[in-house]
Amino acid sequence: MGGMGGRGGFRGVDEEAQRRLNAEAPHVRDLGRRVVALFRPYRGRIAVTGILVVLGAAIAVIPPLLVQRVFDDALFPVDGSGPDLSLLGVLVGGMIGLFLLSAALGVLQTWLTSTVGNEVTGDLRVRLFEHLQSMELGFFTRTKTGVIQSRLQNDVGGVSGVLTNTVTSILGNAVTVVSALVAMILIDWRLTVIAVVLMPILVVVQRRVGQVRARIAGQTQESLSELTSITQETLSVSGILLSKAFNRQRTESSRYQEENRNQVVLQVRRAMSGQGFFAVVQVLMASVPAVIYLVSGYLIAGQAGVLTAGTVVAFTTVQARLLQPLMGLMRVALDLQTSRALFARIFEYLDLTPAIVDAPGARDVADAPGPIGRIEFRDVVFRYPDAASDSRPTLGGVSFVAEPGRHVAFVGPSGAGKTTILYLAPRLYEASEGTVLFAGEDVRHLTQESIVDRVGIVSQETYLFHATIRENLRYAKPDATDAELEAACTAANIHHIITGFERGYDTVVGERGYRLSGGEKQRIAIARVLLKDPPILLLDEATSALDTVSERVVQEALDNVAKGRTTLTIAHRLSTIIGADVIHVLDGGLITESGTHAELIAGGGLYAELAAQQMAAARIEGIDEDQPPADHPERRADRSP
């Protein structure tokens, strides 16, 4: 997000250089074989399509041969007799019948190819989506959302035409070209030599053009990826708020306009690349009949064998039918070369290996030796994958135990490693060294699904879908009854607010829940966790972004949720974790202090210093720490349009 300060931009990156690097398609081994493998589940329908294509192509060559008979036997018999109307009727009827049969086969063939091609495209898109779902959290923190969306939409969409039409186009055009050449040879081999003498040159030129188009295709998709990323960043609710808050709408529009101009140029280059080549091919192929007429004149004048008018007309008719399939084959070859870059980008993502996977023989948490709800860290060290090798680790050897049903809190300055601990506990990240134990078992020996099933997370940034409150709640438990929804919302102190809405639980919350206040969103998130009913609760500064009134209400809801559950809390405001069973103070990736609130205050360390700072701030603001919690429904954000 944000404006661009020069070509390098605020990111400090030479975007032109980066784009040139990205435009080079990644190398993917056995790419052609892997693309062909996409069609394997549809072998039966492809075989039927192939038969229809061969029949249609073969039938298309027969009418020109009938034309020769129409001229030489029916209209202008070589023996000098008059027109044979009965034979003419049979031949014309046969030609019309063949045209009808060819059209019927074409309709069926189009339906089959469209069905197979779109299903293969759909399979590829779902396969890519599911693979991305399996990637570790770190992949998404270092990759732009817009780039990921571009791979799913633009790249897969870009190859859909190839997947839909390539097989039938290659087969149909190849059969047509071969059968046409055979027919031309049967009609007159000398004229055939003249007609095909330029083909080798055209093939060489076509290959060069295809390489240029493939390079442009890679650049075009990279530009589309950047456009998608800009759109996702700038037109999201958060992006719009940011640009309006800093009055940067014009800057963002200029940024989008610049990339859009680049996209337009690339699209024009992509559209025009090869057009000159095809124009030359078309002129040459269209000029062949004129050359044939000239050569035929010389052959007839020189008495070089019998060459009838029917032979010349039939030959030029067949040769004319050769133009479209020949150009079709060349276009397919160019499309394949162009789409190679797109397929490489898609398979590059499919070949990504998730950093966190279940080990062979991983077992369910239910089979772990310890009690469910017990979390232990033993000398855990963590470095982010993209961190410099000589940099200080985020966690430098953390050890602690959270017994079932206990409340363990973590406090400390920003960057101390608090959130990292919360992500390591359910194995959203993998420890670089040391061991994280869940229910007495190393998390690497447990299935990820069984771990996550027993964990509920409430983060500072609540994510709600653009859907109704009911649908957002049922994300945790799709089969939850209305009574269960209401019970969870009552425990989360939000039921009375929801029932005050005009549409109640069917109220649409807006993009990311922006029609609700921060406190209301947090309480809906808490109710969603309650529906999941996990034995372990992870709270990542769940109240830090709220005002004092909302914080008290949400904290009361959190206290209700935490009863009887193992709770790990990251706290910014120390008042929210005074009642924790144990508080760990992190500083520089290490636990420097541990104890209850009273013990840490008495210890006079970093915790006592943080507490003193917050108490001073509270006195400045005139806040009474003993003030009872309050709710102000008249201030609810749902009152706004």
XYZ file of C-alpha atoms in Angstrom:
641
model
C 0.000 0.000 0.000
C 1.084 3.538 -0.467
C 2.353 5.778 -3.172
C 5.332 5.286 -5.346
C 8.331 7.494 -4.759
C 10.077 7.240 -8.099
C 10.460 4.148 -10.195
C 11.998 2.128 -7.402
C 9.023 2.968 -5.168
C 8.837 3.074 -1.422
C 9.677 -0.645 -1.306
C 13.287 0.151 -2.177
C 13.125 -2.312 -5.078
C 13.959 -1.777 -8.734
C 10.573 -2.928 -10.003
C 11.592 -2.883 -13.667
C 14.497 -5.201 -12.928
C 12.293 -7.361 -10.747
C 9.648 -7.558 -13.456
C 12.237 -8.621 -16.030
C 13.396 -11.367 -13.694
C 9.852 -12.511 -12.973
C 8.940 -12.497 -16.654
C 11.457 -15.252 -17.236
C 9.356 -18.369 -16.853
C 10.610 -20.729 -14.146
C 12.135 -23.983 -15.332
C 9.814 -26.905 -14.679
C 10.962 -30.418 -15.478
C 8.783 -32.597 -17.730
C 6.359 -29.715 -18.253
C 4.826 -31.171 -21.420
C 4.295 -34.572 -19.845
C 2.664 -33.000 -16.806
C 0.301 -30.939 -18.936
C -0.706 -34.057 -20.884
C -1.281 -35.860 -17.568
C -4.012 -33.341 -16.740
C -6.185 -35.005 -19.397
C -5.687 -38.554 -18.094
C -8.992 -38.750 -16.145
C -10.869 -37.935 -19.364
C -9.236 -40.479 -21.673
C -12.572 -42.014 -22.716
C -14.154 -38.754 -23.818
C -10.921 -37.653 -25.492
C -10.856 -40.918 -27.486
C -14.441 -40.347 -28.659
C -13.543 -36.765 -29.526
C -10.528 -37.990 -31.479
C -12.675 -40.358 -33.518
C -15.130 -37.566 -34.284
C -12.288 -35.239 -35.268
C -10.750 -37.811 -37.618
C -14.128 -38.559 -39.196
C -14.912 -34.863 -39.613
C -11.508 -34.123 -41.118
C -11.721 -37.066 -43.484
C -15.242 -36.149 -44.595
C -14.138 -32.573 -45.283
C -11.719 -33.770 -47.981
C -14.276 -35.808 -49.917
C -16.334 -32.901 -51.418
C -13.369 -31.571 -53.480
C -12.952 -35.032 -54.981
C -16.653 -35.003 -55.842
C -16.128 -31.579 -57.437
C -13.653 -33.187 -59.850
C -16.313 -35.709 -60.880
C -18.934 -32.965 -61.165
C -16.762 -31.159 -63.708
C -15.216 -34.095 -65.584
C -18.123 -36.588 -65.547
C -21.359 -34.657 -64.971
C -21.029 -31.121 -66.372
C -18.262 -31.431 -68.978
C -17.716 -35.124 -69.739
C -14.288 -35.734 -71.284
C -15.915 -37.859 -74.048
C -17.656 -34.728 -75.348
C -21.211 -35.826 -74.537
C -23.675 -33.447 -72.868
C -24.203 -32.955 -69.128
C -25.255 -36.063 -67.169
C -28.019 -34.589 -64.975
C -28.761 -37.813 -63.097
C -25.111 -38.213 -62.082
C -24.970 -34.502 -61.252
C -27.956 -34.874 -58.916
C -26.333 -37.825 -57.139
C -23.022 -36.004 -56.724
C -24.632 -32.773 -55.476
C -26.867 -34.732 -53.088
C -23.795 -36.574 -51.799
C -21.973 -33.297 -51.219
C -24.911 -31.791 -49.290
C -25.237 -34.958 -47.216
C -21.540 -34.831 -46.345
C -21.862 -31.165 -45.323
C -24.794 -32.011 -43.006
C -22.921 -34.956 -41.473
C -19.802 -32.830 -40.966
C -21.852 -30.106 -39.244
C -23.502 -32.618 -36.880
C -20.148 -34.155 -35.987
C -18.772 -30.637 -35.407
C -21.501 -29.765 -32.903
C -20.913 -32.977 -30.931
C -17.158 -32.497 -31.083
C -17.438 -28.915 -29.809
C -19.567 -30.023 -26.853
C -17.081 -32.747 -25.914
C -14.019 -30.526 -26.235
C -15.654 -27.690 -24.326
C -16.706 -30.049 -21.533
C -13.326 -31.757 -21.222
C -11.306 -28.554 -21.566
C -13.283 -26.614 -18.960
C -13.289 -29.540 -16.538
C -9.507 -29.863 -16.876
C -9.198 -26.109 -16.274
C -11.474 -26.396 -13.234
C -9.470 -29.353 -11.910
C -6.248 -27.388 -12.289
C -7.693 -24.353 -10.504
C -9.034 -26.461 -7.596
C -5.783 -28.417 -7.386
C -3.806 -25.177 -7.143
C -6.217 -23.752 -4.541
C -6.041 -26.896 -2.397
C -2.256 -26.952 -2.623
C -2.074 -23.327 -1.523
C -4.344 -24.202 1.410
C -1.738 -26.742 2.525
C 1.095 -24.202 2.531
C 2.464 -23.035 5.854
C 1.528 -19.668 7.353
C 4.970 -18.242 6.560
C 4.349 -18.578 2.812
C 1.416 -16.175 3.006
C 3.237 -13.665 5.204
C 5.996 -13.280 2.579
C 3.834 -13.453 -0.587
C 1.471 -10.755 -1.810
C -2.169 -11.799 -1.773
C -2.602 -10.232 -5.216
C 0.194 -12.388 -6.637
C -1.469 -15.543 -5.316
C -4.827 -14.441 -6.739
C -3.169 -13.780 -10.093
C -1.837 -17.338 -10.271
C -5.312 -18.695 -9.584
C -7.228 -16.384 -11.886
C -5.017 -14.894 -14.570
C -2.575 -17.738 -15.152
C -5.113 -20.562 -15.023
C -7.514 -18.454 -17.081
C -4.739 -17.786 -19.575
C -4.223 -21.480 -20.310
C -7.919 -22.407 -20.371
C -8.161 -21.854 -24.133
C -5.174 -24.115 -24.729
C -6.631 -26.809 -22.479
C -10.021 -26.543 -24.181
C -9.052 -26.478 -27.849
C -5.493 -27.724 -28.254
C -6.055 -31.474 -28.485
C -8.873 -31.307 -31.002
C -7.198 -28.507 -32.915
C -3.959 -30.439 -33.300
C -5.689 -33.697 -34.170
C -8.329 -32.206 -36.455
C -6.000 -29.887 -38.313
C -3.289 -32.552 -38.612
C -5.740 -35.076 -40.077
C -7.132 -32.435 -42.429
C -3.658 -31.410 -43.598
C -2.538 -35.018 -44.135
C -5.726 -36.046 -45.915
C -5.607 -32.892 -48.045
C -2.017 -33.583 -49.036
C -2.908 -37.175 -49.903
C -5.838 -35.990 -51.998
C -3.639 -33.411 -53.737
C -1.044 -36.066 -54.560
C -3.757 -38.339 -55.934
C -5.103 -35.510 -58.083
C -1.705 -34.365 -59.412
C 1.667 -34.826 -57.719
C 3.373 -32.106 -59.783
C 0.979 -29.415 -58.596
C 1.374 -30.718 -55.026
C 5.138 -30.110 -55.087
C 4.551 -26.503 -56.140
C 1.923 -26.009 -53.405
C 4.040 -27.233 -50.473
C 7.536 -26.060 -51.414
C 7.413 -23.093 -48.978
C 6.213 -25.038 -45.931
C 9.646 -25.746 -44.335
C 10.504 -22.030 -44.381
C 7.186 -21.173 -42.725
C 7.798 -23.706 -39.937
C 11.199 -22.180 -39.095
C 9.781 -18.646 -39.016
C 6.844 -19.823 -36.895
C 9.221 -21.188 -34.247
C 11.029 -17.870 -33.938
C 7.749 -15.992 -33.625
C 6.596 -18.422 -30.935
C 9.653 -17.726 -28.794
C 8.967 -13.987 -28.925
C 5.309 -14.485 -27.978
C 6.243 -16.744 -25.057
C 8.518 -14.044 -23.649
C 5.821 -11.389 -24.023
C 3.265 -13.718 -22.383
C 5.443 -14.033 -19.287
C 5.790 -10.263 -19.029
C 2.039 -9.810 -19.543
C 1.141 -12.207 -16.736
C 3.619 -10.563 -14.384
C 2.008 -7.195 -15.138
C -1.449 -8.688 -14.534
C -0.187 -10.049 -11.233
C 0.978 -6.571 -10.221
C -2.366 -5.041 -11.255
C -4.249 -7.624 -9.207
C -1.998 -6.948 -6.234
C -2.521 -3.177 -6.469
C -6.283 -3.686 -6.713
C -6.374 -6.018 -3.729
C -4.234 -3.698 -1.601
C -5.835 -0.400 -2.571
C -9.527 -1.253 -2.951
C -9.880 -3.311 0.215
C -11.624 -1.510 3.056
C -8.332 -1.106 4.933
C -6.603 0.173 1.804
C -9.326 2.715 1.054
C -9.226 3.982 4.641
C -5.456 4.339 4.474
C -5.403 6.177 1.148
C -8.183 8.538 2.258
C -6.563 9.131 5.634
C -3.319 10.244 3.963
C -5.051 11.848 0.963
C -3.210 9.523 -1.427
C -6.028 8.660 -3.815
C -4.347 10.420 -6.728
C -1.054 8.701 -6.004
C -2.740 5.304 -5.941
C -4.614 6.115 -9.163
C -1.331 7.136 -10.801
C 0.293 3.942 -9.605
C -2.535 1.868 -11.058
C -2.582 3.925 -14.257
C 1.140 3.405 -14.777
C 0.876 -0.346 -14.435
C -2.251 -0.370 -16.577
C -0.377 1.457 -19.355
C 2.320 -1.179 -19.149
C -0.372 -3.873 -19.389
C -1.951 -2.220 -22.441
C 1.409 -2.040 -24.222
C 2.125 -5.691 -23.446
C -1.338 -6.790 -24.584
C -0.900 -4.936 -27.877
C 2.562 -6.447 -28.337
C 1.150 -9.869 -27.555
C -1.734 -9.402 -30.004
C 0.509 -8.118 -32.785
C 3.402 -10.518 -32.338
C 3.166 -13.000 -35.157
C 0.517 -11.081 -37.097
C 3.024 -10.153 -39.777
C 4.042 -13.789 -40.022
C 0.446 -14.927 -40.422
C -0.201 -12.206 -42.973
C 2.724 -13.494 -45.069
C 1.487 -17.078 -44.696
C -2.009 -16.083 -45.736
C -0.764 -14.165 -48.779
C 1.473 -17.033 -49.856
C -1.201 -19.675 -49.391
C -3.838 -17.524 -51.078
C -1.486 -16.926 -54.015
C -0.913 -20.628 -54.600
C -4.092 -21.070 -56.738
C -2.889 -18.347 -59.094
C 0.465 -20.093 -59.404
C -1.349 -23.409 -59.946
C -3.370 -21.890 -62.791
C -0.161 -20.635 -64.380
C 1.627 -23.966 -64.071
C -1.458 -25.805 -65.289
C -1.470 -23.612 -68.394
C 2.100 -24.548 -69.168
C 1.407 -28.245 -68.540
C -1.646 -28.243 -70.798
C 0.162 -26.277 -73.494
C 3.124 -28.623 -73.358
C 0.899 -31.704 -73.437
C 2.653 -32.936 -70.267
C 0.054 -35.522 -69.443
C -3.697 -35.189 -69.248
C -4.775 -32.229 -67.086
C -8.491 -31.545 -67.160
C -10.439 -28.557 -65.914
C -11.942 -30.781 -63.221
C -8.456 -31.697 -62.023
C -7.430 -28.043 -61.721
C -10.669 -27.021 -59.941
C -10.520 -30.011 -57.556
C -6.854 -29.387 -56.793
C -7.331 -25.688 -56.005
C -10.394 -26.528 -53.882
C -8.378 -29.014 -51.823
C -5.469 -26.605 -51.625
C -7.791 -23.863 -50.367
C -8.993 -26.242 -47.638
C -5.350 -26.734 -46.682
C -4.927 -23.045 -45.740
C -7.068 -22.890 -42.596
C -5.908 -26.138 -40.926
C -2.273 -25.335 -41.753
C -2.587 -21.903 -40.178
C -4.503 -23.522 -37.317
C -1.577 -25.860 -36.636
C 0.844 -22.953 -36.686
C -1.377 -20.952 -34.316
C -1.598 -23.916 -31.961
C 2.173 -24.226 -32.022
C 2.464 -20.540 -31.160
C -0.190 -20.847 -28.438
C 1.656 -23.798 -26.925
C 4.897 -21.850 -26.856
C 3.092 -18.830 -25.394
C 1.247 -20.839 -22.755
C 4.418 -22.641 -21.716
C 5.328 -19.642 -19.553
C 1.891 -19.702 -17.919
C 1.974 -23.447 -17.278
C 5.457 -23.045 -15.794
C 4.171 -20.377 -13.378
C 1.263 -22.625 -12.345
C 3.381 -25.734 -11.837
C 5.971 -23.664 -9.998
C 3.333 -23.098 -7.298
C 2.131 -26.697 -7.458
C 5.723 -27.820 -6.876
C 6.075 -25.742 -3.720
C 6.642 -28.062 -0.782
C 4.879 -27.069 2.456
C 7.452 -26.472 5.160
C 5.170 -28.110 7.738
C 3.718 -31.541 6.917
C 2.604 -34.549 8.906
C 5.439 -36.979 9.551
C 5.002 -40.615 8.451
C 3.072 -42.381 11.171
C 1.926 -39.139 12.820
C -0.832 -39.850 15.308
C -3.906 -38.112 16.621
C -3.691 -35.946 19.736
C -6.187 -38.335 21.337
C -3.416 -40.973 21.341
C -0.802 -38.677 22.903
C 0.609 -39.788 26.285
C -0.090 -36.588 28.227
C -3.302 -34.840 29.192
C -4.986 -32.873 26.394
C -4.533 -29.213 27.148
C -0.923 -29.429 28.314
C 1.589 -27.355 26.319
C 5.317 -27.385 26.943
C 8.251 -25.582 25.316
C 11.744 -27.055 25.822
C 14.617 -24.771 24.812
C 12.729 -23.589 21.730
C 14.694 -21.502 19.243
C 12.987 -19.933 16.243
C 14.264 -18.025 13.219
C 12.067 -16.919 10.369
C 13.094 -18.656 7.116
C 14.020 -15.391 5.365
C 16.019 -14.029 8.313
C 19.766 -13.463 7.899
C 21.850 -16.362 9.171
C 23.836 -14.114 11.503
C 20.789 -12.306 12.924
C 19.487 -12.813 16.452
C 16.773 -15.498 16.546
C 13.215 -14.393 17.292
C 13.195 -16.858 20.188
C 16.538 -17.738 21.744
C 15.740 -20.773 23.919
C 12.312 -20.528 25.517
C 11.056 -23.079 28.045
C 7.773 -23.134 29.956
C 4.833 -25.424 30.797
C 1.114 -24.631 30.584
C -0.851 -27.224 32.542
C -4.450 -28.104 31.540
C -6.956 -25.450 32.595
C -4.270 -22.931 33.566
C -3.997 -19.353 32.330
C -0.487 -18.457 31.127
C 0.198 -14.898 29.951
C 3.086 -13.396 27.986
C 4.048 -9.732 28.149
C 6.976 -7.724 26.889
C 8.028 -5.068 24.404
C 7.162 -5.312 20.700
C 9.332 -7.785 18.806
C 10.115 -9.848 21.897
C 8.623 -13.015 20.332
C 5.236 -13.213 22.050
C 3.114 -13.870 18.929
C 5.694 -16.360 17.670
C 5.100 -18.487 20.775
C 1.369 -18.552 20.071
C 1.975 -19.677 16.467
C 4.490 -22.342 17.486
C 2.114 -23.963 19.993
C -0.376 -25.302 17.347
C 2.515 -25.798 14.851
C 1.562 -22.954 12.524
C 5.325 -22.383 12.566
C 8.054 -24.990 13.060
C 10.654 -24.548 15.795
C 14.200 -24.158 14.458
C 15.617 -25.911 17.525
C 14.210 -27.414 20.675
C 10.867 -29.135 21.167
C 7.242 -28.037 21.387
C 5.094 -30.630 23.152
C 1.320 -30.840 22.842
C -0.421 -33.228 25.266
C 2.983 -34.649 26.144
C 3.971 -35.433 22.543
C 6.307 -33.608 20.169
C 4.050 -31.661 17.793
C 6.084 -33.054 14.870
C 4.773 -36.522 15.718
C 1.115 -35.431 15.779
C -1.226 -34.735 12.865
C -1.722 -31.040 12.221
C -5.477 -31.487 11.866
C -5.862 -33.068 15.311
C -3.808 -30.260 16.907
C -5.772 -27.445 15.276
C -9.074 -29.155 16.132
C -8.234 -28.638 19.808
C -7.144 -25.005 19.588
C -9.181 -21.812 19.401
C -7.536 -18.546 18.369
C -8.781 -15.010 18.983
C -6.451 -12.457 17.428
C -6.212 -8.685 17.536
C -7.414 -8.430 13.930
C -10.746 -10.219 13.790
C -11.598 -11.587 10.361
C -15.276 -11.746 9.462
C -16.590 -12.711 6.037
C -18.891 -10.472 4.033
C -21.848 -12.575 5.122
C -24.469 -12.737 7.851
C -23.628 -13.070 11.531
C -25.186 -16.535 11.462
C -22.950 -17.652 8.573
C -19.841 -16.230 10.227
C -20.610 -18.103 13.440
C -21.297 -21.386 11.656
C -17.854 -21.252 10.055
C -16.679 -22.893 13.301
C -19.485 -25.453 13.382
C -21.536 -25.755 10.172
C -24.223 -27.910 11.820
C -24.700 -25.664 14.858
C -28.323 -25.124 15.832
C -29.833 -21.699 16.423
C -29.941 -22.500 20.128
C -26.201 -23.229 20.121
C -25.511 -19.971 18.302
C -27.520 -18.008 20.841
C -25.884 -19.776 23.793
C -22.394 -19.004 22.430
C -23.312 -15.374 21.782
C -24.829 -15.031 25.243
C -21.598 -16.291 26.806
C -19.681 -13.823 24.614
C -21.845 -10.878 25.742
C -23.089 -10.165 22.212
C -26.520 -11.859 21.993
C -28.389 -8.801 23.306
C -26.625 -6.620 20.714
C -27.455 -8.964 17.811
C -31.120 -9.202 18.739
C -31.254 -5.414 18.644
C -30.375 -5.430 14.940
C -33.277 -5.202 12.513
C -32.372 -8.557 10.924
C -30.884 -10.132 14.028
C -28.550 -13.020 13.253
C -29.215 -12.516 9.530
C -27.532 -9.096 9.581
C -24.779 -8.814 6.952
C -21.626 -7.618 8.698
C -19.949 -6.063 5.612
C -16.431 -6.486 4.254
C -14.249 -7.746 7.142
C -17.096 -6.835 9.517
C -16.765 -3.088 8.997
C -20.440 -2.480 9.792
C -19.740 -3.525 13.380
C -17.688 -1.845 16.077
C -14.357 -3.332 17.133
C -15.810 -4.698 20.355
C -18.771 -6.276 18.549
C -16.495 -7.967 16.027
C -14.296 -9.338 18.804
C -17.264 -10.733 20.713
C -18.594 -12.444 17.568
C -15.124 -13.929 17.104
C -15.215 -15.146 20.704
C -18.650 -16.684 20.165
C -17.279 -18.431 17.065
C -14.480 -19.947 19.170
C -17.015 -21.020 21.793
C -18.922 -22.955 19.125
C -15.724 -24.830 18.309
C -15.365 -25.573 22.059
C -11.587 -26.223 22.083
C -9.675 -27.284 25.208
C -6.930 -24.735 24.426
C -7.427 -21.025 23.830
C -4.828 -18.698 22.278
C -5.496 -14.974 22.751
C -3.269 -12.667 20.721
C -3.773 -9.164 22.144
C -7.510 -9.631 21.648
C -8.425 -6.348 23.357
C -5.468 -4.071 22.575
C -7.241 -2.217 19.747
C -10.388 -1.485 21.769
C -11.402 1.469 23.864
C -11.612 1.036 27.620
C -15.374 0.397 27.709
C -15.263 -2.165 24.898
C -12.180 -3.767 26.430
C -13.972 -4.416 29.708
C -16.940 -6.028 27.972
C -14.764 -8.169 25.697
C -12.488 -9.135 28.582
C -15.491 -10.355 30.539
C -16.452 -12.491 27.548
C -12.901 -13.822 27.300
C -12.912 -14.705 30.991
C -16.112 -16.693 30.426
C -14.563 -18.511 27.474
C -11.322 -19.303 29.293
C -12.974 -21.118 32.216
C -11.749 -24.705 32.310
C -9.485 -24.251 29.273
C -5.733 -23.954 28.913
C -5.278 -20.322 27.912
C -2.184 -18.655 26.471
C -2.591 -14.895 26.374
C -0.496 -12.170 24.823
C -1.293 -8.942 26.621
C -0.536 -5.341 25.874
C -2.644 -3.980 28.713
C -1.501 -5.635 31.906
C -4.881 -5.097 33.528
C -6.252 -7.924 31.354
C -3.884 -10.598 32.735
C -3.649 -9.688 36.422
C -5.530 -12.883 37.287
C -3.311 -15.203 35.193
C -1.856 -18.215 36.996
C 1.601 -17.340 35.700
C 2.960 -14.423 33.688
C 6.100 -14.773 31.575
C 8.001 -11.624 30.623
C 9.775 -11.825 27.267
C 12.589 -9.544 26.250
C 14.866 -10.110 23.254
C 13.452 -13.585 22.567
C 14.056 -14.853 26.108
C 11.866 -15.306 29.188
C 13.478 -12.948 31.692
C 10.867 -13.096 34.467
C 8.055 -15.447 35.526
C 5.503 -15.333 38.317
C 2.117 -13.997 39.345
C 1.217 -10.343 39.000
C 1.971 -9.670 42.669
C 5.288 -11.524 42.558
C 6.455 -9.680 39.450
C 5.463 -6.293 40.866
C 7.419 -7.101 44.004
C 10.403 -8.204 41.912
C 10.886 -4.712 40.516
C 11.935 -5.910 37.056
C 10.700 -5.146 33.523
C 7.139 -6.186 34.404
C 7.021 -3.726 37.304
C 8.386 -1.036 34.981
C 5.675 -1.749 32.371
C 2.998 -1.748 35.075
C 4.202 1.599 36.411
C 4.111 3.117 32.928
C 0.555 1.924 32.336
C -0.629 3.066 35.777
C 0.815 6.515 35.071
C -0.950 6.614 31.720
C -4.207 5.573 33.384
C -3.922 8.386 35.930
C -3.248 10.898 33.168
C -6.369 9.733 31.345
C -8.371 9.889 34.582
C -9.396 6.253 34.369
C -10.566 4.552 37.495
C -9.269 0.971 37.438
C -12.176 -0.097 39.630
C -14.793 1.309 37.276
C -17.427 -1.384 36.531
C -17.810 -2.596 32.949
C -20.372 -0.757 30.857
C -22.002 -1.169 27.489
C -23.429 1.617 25.337
C -25.762 0.161 22.726
C -26.644 3.651 21.495
C -23.034 3.989 20.296
C -23.080 0.823 18.220
C -21.637 1.023 14.738
C -24.633 -0.888 13.350
C -26.639 2.308 13.699
C -24.613 3.747 10.839
C -25.611 2.947 7.242
